[in-house]
Short mmCIF file of C-alpha atoms in Angstrom, two decimals:
data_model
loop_
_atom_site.label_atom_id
_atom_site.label_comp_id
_atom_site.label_asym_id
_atom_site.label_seq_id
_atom_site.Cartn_x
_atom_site.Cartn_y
_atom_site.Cartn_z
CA UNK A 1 13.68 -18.15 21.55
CA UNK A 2 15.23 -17.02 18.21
CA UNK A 3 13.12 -16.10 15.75
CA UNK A 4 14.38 -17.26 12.03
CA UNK A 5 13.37 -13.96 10.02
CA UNK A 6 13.61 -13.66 6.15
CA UNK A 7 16.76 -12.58 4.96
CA UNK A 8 14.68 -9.98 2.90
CA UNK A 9 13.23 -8.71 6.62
CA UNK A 10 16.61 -8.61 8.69
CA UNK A 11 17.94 -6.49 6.05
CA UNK A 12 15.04 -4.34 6.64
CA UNK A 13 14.17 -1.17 8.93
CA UNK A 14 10.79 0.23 9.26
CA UNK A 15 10.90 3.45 6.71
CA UNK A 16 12.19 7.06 7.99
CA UNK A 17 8.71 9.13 8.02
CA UNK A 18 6.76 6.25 9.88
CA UNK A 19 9.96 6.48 12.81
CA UNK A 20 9.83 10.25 12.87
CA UNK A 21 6.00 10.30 13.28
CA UNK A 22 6.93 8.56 16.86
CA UNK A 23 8.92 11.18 17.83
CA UNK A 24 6.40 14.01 16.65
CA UNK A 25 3.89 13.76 19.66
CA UNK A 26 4.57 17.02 20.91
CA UNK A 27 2.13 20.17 19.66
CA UNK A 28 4.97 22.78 19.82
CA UNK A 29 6.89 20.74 16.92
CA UNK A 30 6.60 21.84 13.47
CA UNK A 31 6.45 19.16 11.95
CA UNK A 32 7.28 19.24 8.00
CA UNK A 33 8.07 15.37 7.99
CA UNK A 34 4.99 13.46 6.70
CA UNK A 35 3.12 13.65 3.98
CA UNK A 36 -0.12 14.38 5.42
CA UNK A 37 -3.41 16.53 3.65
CA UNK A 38 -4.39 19.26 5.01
CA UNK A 39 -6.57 18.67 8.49
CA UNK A 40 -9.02 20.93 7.60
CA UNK A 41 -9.38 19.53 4.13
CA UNK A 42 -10.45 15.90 4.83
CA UNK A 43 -14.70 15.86 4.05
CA UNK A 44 -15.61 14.98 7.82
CA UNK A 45 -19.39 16.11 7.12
CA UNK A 46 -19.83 14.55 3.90
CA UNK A 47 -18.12 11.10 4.79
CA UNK A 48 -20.79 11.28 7.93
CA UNK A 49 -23.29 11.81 5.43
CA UNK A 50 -22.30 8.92 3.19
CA UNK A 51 -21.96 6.62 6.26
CA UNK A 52 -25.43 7.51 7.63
CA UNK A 53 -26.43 6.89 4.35
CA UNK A 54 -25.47 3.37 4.18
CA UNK A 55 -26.60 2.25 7.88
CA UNK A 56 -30.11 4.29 6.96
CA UNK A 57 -30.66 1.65 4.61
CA UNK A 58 -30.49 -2.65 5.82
CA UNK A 59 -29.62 -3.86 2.92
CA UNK A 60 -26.78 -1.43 2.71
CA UNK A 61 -26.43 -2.42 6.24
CA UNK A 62 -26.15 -6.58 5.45
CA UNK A 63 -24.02 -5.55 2.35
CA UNK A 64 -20.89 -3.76 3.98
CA UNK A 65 -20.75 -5.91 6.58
CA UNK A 66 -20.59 -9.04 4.84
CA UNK A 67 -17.83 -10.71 2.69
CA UNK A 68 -17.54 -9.06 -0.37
CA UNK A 69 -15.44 -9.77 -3.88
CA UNK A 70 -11.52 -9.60 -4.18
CA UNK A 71 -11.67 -6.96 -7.26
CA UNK A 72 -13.67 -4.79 -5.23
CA UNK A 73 -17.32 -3.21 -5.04
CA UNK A 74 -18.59 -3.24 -8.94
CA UNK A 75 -20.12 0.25 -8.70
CA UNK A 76 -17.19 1.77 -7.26
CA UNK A 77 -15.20 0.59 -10.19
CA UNK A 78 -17.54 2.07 -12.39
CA UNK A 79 -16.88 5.31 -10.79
CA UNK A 80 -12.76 5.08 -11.19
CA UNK A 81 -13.31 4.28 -14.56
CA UNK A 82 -14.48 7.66 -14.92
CA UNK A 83 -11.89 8.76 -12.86
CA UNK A 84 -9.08 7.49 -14.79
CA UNK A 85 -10.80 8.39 -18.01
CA UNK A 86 -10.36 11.76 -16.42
CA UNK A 87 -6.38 11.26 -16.21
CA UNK A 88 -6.66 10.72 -20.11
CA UNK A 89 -6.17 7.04 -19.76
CA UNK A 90 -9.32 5.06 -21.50
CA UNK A 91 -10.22 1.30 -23.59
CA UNK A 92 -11.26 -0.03 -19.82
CA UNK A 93 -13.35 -1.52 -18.42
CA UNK A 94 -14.32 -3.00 -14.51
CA UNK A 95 -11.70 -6.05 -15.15
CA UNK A 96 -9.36 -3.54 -15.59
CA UNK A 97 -9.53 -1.95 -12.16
CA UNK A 98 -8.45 -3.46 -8.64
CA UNK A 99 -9.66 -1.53 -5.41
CA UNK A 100 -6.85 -1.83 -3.10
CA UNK A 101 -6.67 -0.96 1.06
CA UNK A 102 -4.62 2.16 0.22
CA UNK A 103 -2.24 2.88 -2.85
CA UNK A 104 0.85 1.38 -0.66
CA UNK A 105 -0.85 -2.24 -1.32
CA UNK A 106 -1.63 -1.25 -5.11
CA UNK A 107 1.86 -1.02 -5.28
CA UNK A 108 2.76 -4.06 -3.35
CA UNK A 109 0.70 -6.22 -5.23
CA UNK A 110 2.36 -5.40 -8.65
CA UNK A 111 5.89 -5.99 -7.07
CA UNK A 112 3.96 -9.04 -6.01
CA UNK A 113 3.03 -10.55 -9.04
CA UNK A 114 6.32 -9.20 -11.00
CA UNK A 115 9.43 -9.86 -9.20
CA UNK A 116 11.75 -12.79 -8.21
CA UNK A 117 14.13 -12.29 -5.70
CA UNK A 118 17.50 -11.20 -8.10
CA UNK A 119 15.01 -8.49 -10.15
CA UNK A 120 16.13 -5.04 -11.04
CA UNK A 121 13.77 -1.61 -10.95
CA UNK A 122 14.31 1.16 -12.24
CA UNK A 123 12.81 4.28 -10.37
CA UNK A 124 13.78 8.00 -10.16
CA UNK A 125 16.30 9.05 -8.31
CA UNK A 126 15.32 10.00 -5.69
CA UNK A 127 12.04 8.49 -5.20
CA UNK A 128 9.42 7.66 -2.93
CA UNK A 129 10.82 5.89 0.19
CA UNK A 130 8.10 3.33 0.84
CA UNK A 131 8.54 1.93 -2.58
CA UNK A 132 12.52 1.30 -1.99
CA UNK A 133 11.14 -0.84 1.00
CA UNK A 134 8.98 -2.73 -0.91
CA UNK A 135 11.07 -3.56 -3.62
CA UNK A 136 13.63 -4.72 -1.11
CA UNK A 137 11.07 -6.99 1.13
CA UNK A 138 10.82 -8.99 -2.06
CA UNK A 139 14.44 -9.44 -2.65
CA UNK A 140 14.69 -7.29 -5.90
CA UNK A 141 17.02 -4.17 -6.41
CA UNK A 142 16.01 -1.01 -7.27
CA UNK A 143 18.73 0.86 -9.73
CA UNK A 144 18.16 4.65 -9.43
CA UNK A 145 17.84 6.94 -13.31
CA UNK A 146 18.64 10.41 -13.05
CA UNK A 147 15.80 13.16 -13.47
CA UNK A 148 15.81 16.75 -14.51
CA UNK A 149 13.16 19.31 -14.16
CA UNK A 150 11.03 18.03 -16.91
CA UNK A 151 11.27 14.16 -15.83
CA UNK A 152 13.68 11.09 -16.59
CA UNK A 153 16.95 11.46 -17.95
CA UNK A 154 16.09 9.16 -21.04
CA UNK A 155 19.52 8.47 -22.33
CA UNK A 156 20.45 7.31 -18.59
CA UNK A 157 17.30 5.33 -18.89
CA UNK A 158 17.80 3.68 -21.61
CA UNK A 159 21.13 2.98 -20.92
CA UNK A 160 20.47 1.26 -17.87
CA UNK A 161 16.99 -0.54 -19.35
CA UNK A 162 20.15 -2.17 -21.58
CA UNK A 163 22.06 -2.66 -18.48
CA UNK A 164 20.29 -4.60 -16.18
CA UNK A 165 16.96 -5.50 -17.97
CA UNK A 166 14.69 -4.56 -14.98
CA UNK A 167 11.04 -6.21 -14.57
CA UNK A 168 9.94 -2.82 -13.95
CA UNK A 169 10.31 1.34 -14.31
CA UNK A 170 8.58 3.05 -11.40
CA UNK A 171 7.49 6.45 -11.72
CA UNK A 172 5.44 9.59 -9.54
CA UNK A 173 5.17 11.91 -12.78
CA UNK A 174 2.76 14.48 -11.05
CA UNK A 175 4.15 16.34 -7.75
CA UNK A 176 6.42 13.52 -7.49
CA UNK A 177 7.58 12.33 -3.68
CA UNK A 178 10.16 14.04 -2.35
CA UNK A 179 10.85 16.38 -4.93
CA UNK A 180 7.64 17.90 -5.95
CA UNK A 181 8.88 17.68 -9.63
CA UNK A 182 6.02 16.70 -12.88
CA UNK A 183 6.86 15.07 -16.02
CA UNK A 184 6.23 16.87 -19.37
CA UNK A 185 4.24 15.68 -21.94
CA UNK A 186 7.37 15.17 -24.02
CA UNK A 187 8.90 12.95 -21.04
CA UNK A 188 5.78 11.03 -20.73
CA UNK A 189 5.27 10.05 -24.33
CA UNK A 190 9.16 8.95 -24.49
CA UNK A 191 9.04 6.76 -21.26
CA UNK A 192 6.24 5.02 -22.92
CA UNK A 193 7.74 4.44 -26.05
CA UNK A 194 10.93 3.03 -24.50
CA UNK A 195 8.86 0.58 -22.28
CA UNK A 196 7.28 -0.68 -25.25
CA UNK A 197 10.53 -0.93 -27.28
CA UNK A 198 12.23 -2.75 -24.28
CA UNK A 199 9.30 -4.64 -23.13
CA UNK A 200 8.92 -2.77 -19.61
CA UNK A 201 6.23 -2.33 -17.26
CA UNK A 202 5.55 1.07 -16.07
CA UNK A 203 4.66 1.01 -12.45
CA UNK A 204 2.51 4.79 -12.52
CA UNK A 205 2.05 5.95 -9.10
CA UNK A 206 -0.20 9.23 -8.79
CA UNK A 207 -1.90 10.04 -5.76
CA UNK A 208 -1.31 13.77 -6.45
CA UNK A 209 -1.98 14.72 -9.47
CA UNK A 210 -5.38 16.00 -8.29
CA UNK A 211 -4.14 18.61 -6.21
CA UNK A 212 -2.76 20.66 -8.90
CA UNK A 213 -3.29 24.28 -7.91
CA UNK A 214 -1.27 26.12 -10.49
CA UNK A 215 -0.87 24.96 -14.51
CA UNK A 216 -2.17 22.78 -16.75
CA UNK A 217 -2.60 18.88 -15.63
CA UNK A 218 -1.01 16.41 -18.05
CA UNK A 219 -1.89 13.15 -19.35
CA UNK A 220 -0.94 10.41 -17.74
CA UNK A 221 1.74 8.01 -19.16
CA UNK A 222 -0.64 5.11 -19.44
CA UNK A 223 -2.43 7.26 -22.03
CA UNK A 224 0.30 6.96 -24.11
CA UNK A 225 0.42 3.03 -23.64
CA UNK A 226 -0.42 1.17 -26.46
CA UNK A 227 0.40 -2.25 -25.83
CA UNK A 228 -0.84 -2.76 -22.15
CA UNK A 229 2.35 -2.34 -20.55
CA UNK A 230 1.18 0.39 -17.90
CA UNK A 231 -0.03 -0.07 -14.87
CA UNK A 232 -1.56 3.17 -13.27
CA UNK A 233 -2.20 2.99 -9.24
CA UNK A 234 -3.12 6.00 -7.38
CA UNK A 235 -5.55 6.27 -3.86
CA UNK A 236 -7.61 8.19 -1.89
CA UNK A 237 -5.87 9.16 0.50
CA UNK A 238 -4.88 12.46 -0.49
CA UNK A 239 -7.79 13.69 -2.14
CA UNK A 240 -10.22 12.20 0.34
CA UNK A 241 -9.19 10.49 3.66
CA UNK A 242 -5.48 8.37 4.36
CA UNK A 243 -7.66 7.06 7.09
CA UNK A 244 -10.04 5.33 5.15
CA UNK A 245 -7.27 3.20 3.44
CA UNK A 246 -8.77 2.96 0.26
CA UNK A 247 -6.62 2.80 -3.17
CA UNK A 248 -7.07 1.13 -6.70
CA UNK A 249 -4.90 -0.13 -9.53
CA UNK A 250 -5.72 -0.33 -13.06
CA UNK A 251 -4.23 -2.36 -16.06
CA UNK A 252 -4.80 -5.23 -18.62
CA UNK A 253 -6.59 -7.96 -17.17
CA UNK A 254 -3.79 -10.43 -17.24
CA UNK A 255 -2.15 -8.66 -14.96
CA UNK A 256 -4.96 -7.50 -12.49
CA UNK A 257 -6.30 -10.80 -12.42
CA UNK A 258 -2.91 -11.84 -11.31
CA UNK A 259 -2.80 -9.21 -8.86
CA UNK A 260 -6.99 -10.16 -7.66
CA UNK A 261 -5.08 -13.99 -7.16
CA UNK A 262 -1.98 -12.10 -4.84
CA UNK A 263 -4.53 -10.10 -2.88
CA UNK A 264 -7.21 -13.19 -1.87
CA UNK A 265 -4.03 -14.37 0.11
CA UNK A 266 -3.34 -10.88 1.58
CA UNK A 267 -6.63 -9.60 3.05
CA UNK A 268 -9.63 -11.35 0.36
CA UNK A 269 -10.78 -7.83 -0.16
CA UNK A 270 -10.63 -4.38 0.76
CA UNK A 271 -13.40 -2.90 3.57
CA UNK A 272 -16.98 -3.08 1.60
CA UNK A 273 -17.82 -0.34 4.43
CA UNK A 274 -15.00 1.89 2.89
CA UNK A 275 -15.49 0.61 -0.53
CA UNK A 276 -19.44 1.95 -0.14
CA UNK A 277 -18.66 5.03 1.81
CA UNK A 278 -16.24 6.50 -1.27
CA UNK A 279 -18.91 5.07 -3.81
CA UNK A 280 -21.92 6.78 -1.60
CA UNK A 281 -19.34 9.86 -1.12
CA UNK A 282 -18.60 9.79 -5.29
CA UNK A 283 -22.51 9.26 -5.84
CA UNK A 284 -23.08 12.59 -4.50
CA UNK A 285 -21.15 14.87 -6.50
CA UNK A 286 -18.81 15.69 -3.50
CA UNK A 287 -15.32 14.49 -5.05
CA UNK A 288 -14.31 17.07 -6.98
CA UNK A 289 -15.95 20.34 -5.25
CA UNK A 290 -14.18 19.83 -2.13
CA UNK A 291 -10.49 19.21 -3.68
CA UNK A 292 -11.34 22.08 -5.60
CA UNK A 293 -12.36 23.86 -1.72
CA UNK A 294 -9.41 22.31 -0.90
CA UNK A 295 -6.68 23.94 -3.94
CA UNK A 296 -6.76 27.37 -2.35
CA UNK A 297 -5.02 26.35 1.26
CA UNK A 298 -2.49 24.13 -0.38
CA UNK A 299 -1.29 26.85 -2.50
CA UNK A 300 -1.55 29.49 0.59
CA UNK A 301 0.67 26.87 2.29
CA UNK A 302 3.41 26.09 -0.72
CA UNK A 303 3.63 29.72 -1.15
CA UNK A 304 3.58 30.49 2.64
CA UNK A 305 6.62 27.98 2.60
CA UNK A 306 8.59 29.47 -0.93
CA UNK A 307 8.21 33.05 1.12
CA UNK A 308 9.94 31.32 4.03
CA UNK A 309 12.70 29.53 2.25
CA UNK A 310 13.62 32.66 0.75
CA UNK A 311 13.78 34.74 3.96
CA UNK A 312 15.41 32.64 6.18
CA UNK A 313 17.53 29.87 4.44
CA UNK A 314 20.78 30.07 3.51
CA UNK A 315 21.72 30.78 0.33
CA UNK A 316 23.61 27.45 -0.60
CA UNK A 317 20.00 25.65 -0.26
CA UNK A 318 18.21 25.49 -3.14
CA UNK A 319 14.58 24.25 -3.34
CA UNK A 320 11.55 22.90 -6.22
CA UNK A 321 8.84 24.75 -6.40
CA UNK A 322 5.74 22.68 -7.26
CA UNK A 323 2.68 23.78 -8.99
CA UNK A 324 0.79 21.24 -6.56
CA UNK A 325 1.11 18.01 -4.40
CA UNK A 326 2.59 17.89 -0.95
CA UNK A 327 6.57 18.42 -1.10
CA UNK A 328 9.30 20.88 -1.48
CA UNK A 329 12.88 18.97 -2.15
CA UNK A 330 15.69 21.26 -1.23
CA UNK A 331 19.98 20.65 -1.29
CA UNK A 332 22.27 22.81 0.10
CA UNK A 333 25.46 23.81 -2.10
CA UNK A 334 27.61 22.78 1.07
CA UNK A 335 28.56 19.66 2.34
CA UNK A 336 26.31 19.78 5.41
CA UNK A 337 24.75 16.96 6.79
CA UNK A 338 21.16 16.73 7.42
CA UNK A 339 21.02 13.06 9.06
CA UNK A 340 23.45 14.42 11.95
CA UNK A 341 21.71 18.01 12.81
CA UNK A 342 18.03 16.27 12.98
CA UNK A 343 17.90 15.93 16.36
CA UNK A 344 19.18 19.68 17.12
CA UNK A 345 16.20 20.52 14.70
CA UNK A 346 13.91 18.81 16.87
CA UNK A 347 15.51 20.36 19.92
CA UNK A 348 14.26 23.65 18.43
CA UNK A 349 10.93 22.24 17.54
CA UNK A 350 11.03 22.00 14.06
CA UNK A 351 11.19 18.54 12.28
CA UNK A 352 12.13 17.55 8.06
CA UNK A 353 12.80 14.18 6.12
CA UNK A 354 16.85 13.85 5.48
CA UNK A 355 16.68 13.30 2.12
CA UNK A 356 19.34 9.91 2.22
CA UNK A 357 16.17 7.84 2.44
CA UNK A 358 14.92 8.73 -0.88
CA UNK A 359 18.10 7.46 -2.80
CA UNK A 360 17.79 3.60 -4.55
CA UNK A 361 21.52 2.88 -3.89
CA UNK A 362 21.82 4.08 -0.05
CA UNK A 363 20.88 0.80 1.69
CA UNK A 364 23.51 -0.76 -0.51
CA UNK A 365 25.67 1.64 0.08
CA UNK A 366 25.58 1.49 3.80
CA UNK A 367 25.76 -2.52 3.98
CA UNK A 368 28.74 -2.12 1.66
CA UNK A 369 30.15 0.40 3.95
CA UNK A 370 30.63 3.30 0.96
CA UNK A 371 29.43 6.62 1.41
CA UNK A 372 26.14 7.30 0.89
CA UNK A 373 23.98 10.26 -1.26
CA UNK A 374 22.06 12.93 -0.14
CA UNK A 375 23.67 13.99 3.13
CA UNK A 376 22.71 17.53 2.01
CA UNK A 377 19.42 16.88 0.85
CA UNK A 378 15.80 16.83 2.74
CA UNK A 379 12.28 17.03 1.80
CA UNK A 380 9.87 19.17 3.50
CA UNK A 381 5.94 18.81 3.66
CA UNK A 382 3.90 22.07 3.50
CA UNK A 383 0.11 20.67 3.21
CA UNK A 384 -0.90 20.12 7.38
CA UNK A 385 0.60 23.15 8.45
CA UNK A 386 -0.79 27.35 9.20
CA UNK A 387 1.22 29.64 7.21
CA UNK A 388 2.38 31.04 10.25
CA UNK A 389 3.19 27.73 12.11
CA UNK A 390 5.59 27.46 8.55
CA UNK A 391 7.17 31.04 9.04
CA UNK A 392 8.19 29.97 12.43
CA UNK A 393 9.44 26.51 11.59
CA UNK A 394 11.29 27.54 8.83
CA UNK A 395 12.67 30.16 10.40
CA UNK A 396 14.22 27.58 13.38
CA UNK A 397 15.37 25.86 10.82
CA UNK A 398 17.25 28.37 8.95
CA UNK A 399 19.13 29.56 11.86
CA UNK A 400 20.34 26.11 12.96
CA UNK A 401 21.77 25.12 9.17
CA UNK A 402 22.78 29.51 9.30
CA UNK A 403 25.09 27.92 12.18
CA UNK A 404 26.30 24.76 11.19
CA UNK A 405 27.18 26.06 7.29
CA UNK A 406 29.19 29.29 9.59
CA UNK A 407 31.34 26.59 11.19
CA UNK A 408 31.88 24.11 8.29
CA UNK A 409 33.68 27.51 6.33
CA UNK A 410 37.14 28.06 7.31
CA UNK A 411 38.68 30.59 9.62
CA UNK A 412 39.83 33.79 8.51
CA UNK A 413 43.77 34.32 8.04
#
């Protein structure tokens, strides 16, 4: 039989860090591909606790394992109310706030509700690779801005806002993924004044901006929102548990109603057992003492990586250098290619994202048959590694790009 797919879905491939996680089965690969926490960060003993806590008591017991309501558990919201009000962004209430099953459907349900196939996006170039896919699966384009050090290139932004008139802007302004890069203040304020002046939506996307171990956190851009045009999604799943699958959304009602509507067809709610185990897990004081436990291995681990890059690299390969999240983004100076010498990584045990994935106009690109960007890019994860499991991996991978960048230069006359 032959299956008639969406066109949307035949143009599609499953995303380059859930493929590499197939190949990553072996315990002597260093992996630096996902973007896992740390293991020995994720609350095992206080998630117990919370769970135990809910099956001690039957109501608790006839509550999260019943049907519950599409915006999510009301007490929960009440706590990421606080929680946003935290990120600087306040003037909410519960009908502002969606719980999602992880921040990936967060996001998914605002493309949801927002695009028609034909639909532009803006996002940074490069961006996170999960959201390229999801903009594609619902037959929209994403248009890629160009970023500095300090966030969005506005003029390119706004010339392109002019250009193409997208339904959305999509932005990671803390730690961002790949690059590891944060926003300024500055940046933020202007991005919010030119969605309002162009009639935007901001798409904010921050499951990081918790684990901030070095500098002074920021405000989000929907604090600087004055007309409703932002919404803010972030998760769990880096401060607490990906496992748990448990994410949220905020914004004006119209539009989270909208997205409450999208997700009744998707899954009618998210798990009221996860929903209550966060809320039991928040009612206890536990959320922000153990990121805070958590701060000093993720900057033992960045730094443990920055040492590593240094000694063993090349030096055509320069690297960010994030005062938190998950990622380094590195390039080298050279034209080598990343996407072809992966496999020889993983030959010598070491494994890294090629950083083609990232860019908006690649698939295009490709289909079209045109050369694509980021050949010499790649993005490495430093969080759910040892220091000295880094060293080595780094290290492995230094002397294979040492190699290939020694037989890309010319011979001597």
């Amino acid at each position: 039989m032959t299956y008639q797919f969406t066109r949307a879905l035949t143009e599609m491939t499953g995303t380059a860090t859930r493929e590499i996680f197939k190949l990553l089965n072996r315990p002597e690969i260093v992996s630096f591909a996902g973007g896992l926490p740390a293991s020995g960060c994720l609350p095992a003993a206080h998630i117990q606790e919370a769970t135990e806590a809910i099956f001690s008591d039957p109501a608790g017991v006839k509550r999260c394992l019943q049907y519950g309501i599409t915006e999510g558990y009301p007490e929960l919201r009440e706590h990421i109310l606080a929680l946003i009000l935290d990120a600087g962004i306040g003037g909410m209430g519960i009908d502002n706030i969606l719980i999602t099953s992880g921040g990936s459907q967060a996001l998914d349900l605002t493309c949801k509700v927002l695009l028609n196939p034909g639909d532009t996006v803006l996002v940074e170039d490069p961006t996170f690779l999960g959201f390229l896919a999801t903009v594609k699966s619902y037959g929209a384009q994403a248009v890629g801005v160009r970023a500095a050090a300090g966030g969005l290139d506005l003029e390119d932004l706004e010339a392109k806002i002019r250009r193409h008139r997208p339904k959305l802007l999509y932005v990671i302004p803390n730690f961002s993924n790949p690059t590891g890069k944060t926003y300024s203040a500055e940046n933020r304020r202007a991005l919010a004044e030119l969605a309002l002046r162009y009639e935007t939506v901001i798409l904010e996307d921050d499951p990081y901006g918790r684990l901030r171990f070095a500098g002074e956190a920021l405000p989000a851009i929907a604090h600087f929102d004055a007309c409703g045009l932002a919404v803010y999604c972030s998760s769990f799943s880096k401060t607490v548990s990906p496992g748990l699958r448990l994410g949220f959304a905020a914004g004006s009602q119209e539009v989270i109603r909208k997205m409450g509507i999208a997700k009744q067809g998707a899954d009618l709610h998210s798990s009221n057992l996860v929903q209550m185990i966060i809320k039991t897990y928040l009612d206890k004081g536990y959320f922000y003492p153990d990121i805070e436990k958590s701060l000093p291995r993720y900057r033992e681990r960045k730094e443990a990586m920055i040492r590593a890059l240094a000694k063993y690299m090349p030096g055509s390969f320069k690297h960010t250098d994030p005062d938190g999240g998950l990622f380094i983004w590195g390039e080298f100076d050279a034209p080598l290619n990343t996407v072809e010498i992966f496999h020889e990584a993983l030959g010598r045990n070491a494994a890294y994202i090629n950083g083609t994935a990232f860019y908006a106009e690649n698939q295009r690109a490709e289909s079209a048959g045109k050369p694509v960007r980021g050949l010499n890019t790649l993005r490495l994860n430093y969080s759910n590694e040892h220091p000295d499991r880094i060293e080595t991996g780094i290290k492995a991978l230094g002397g294979l790009f040492h190699e290939k960048l020694a037989a890309l230069a010319p011979p001597r006359p």
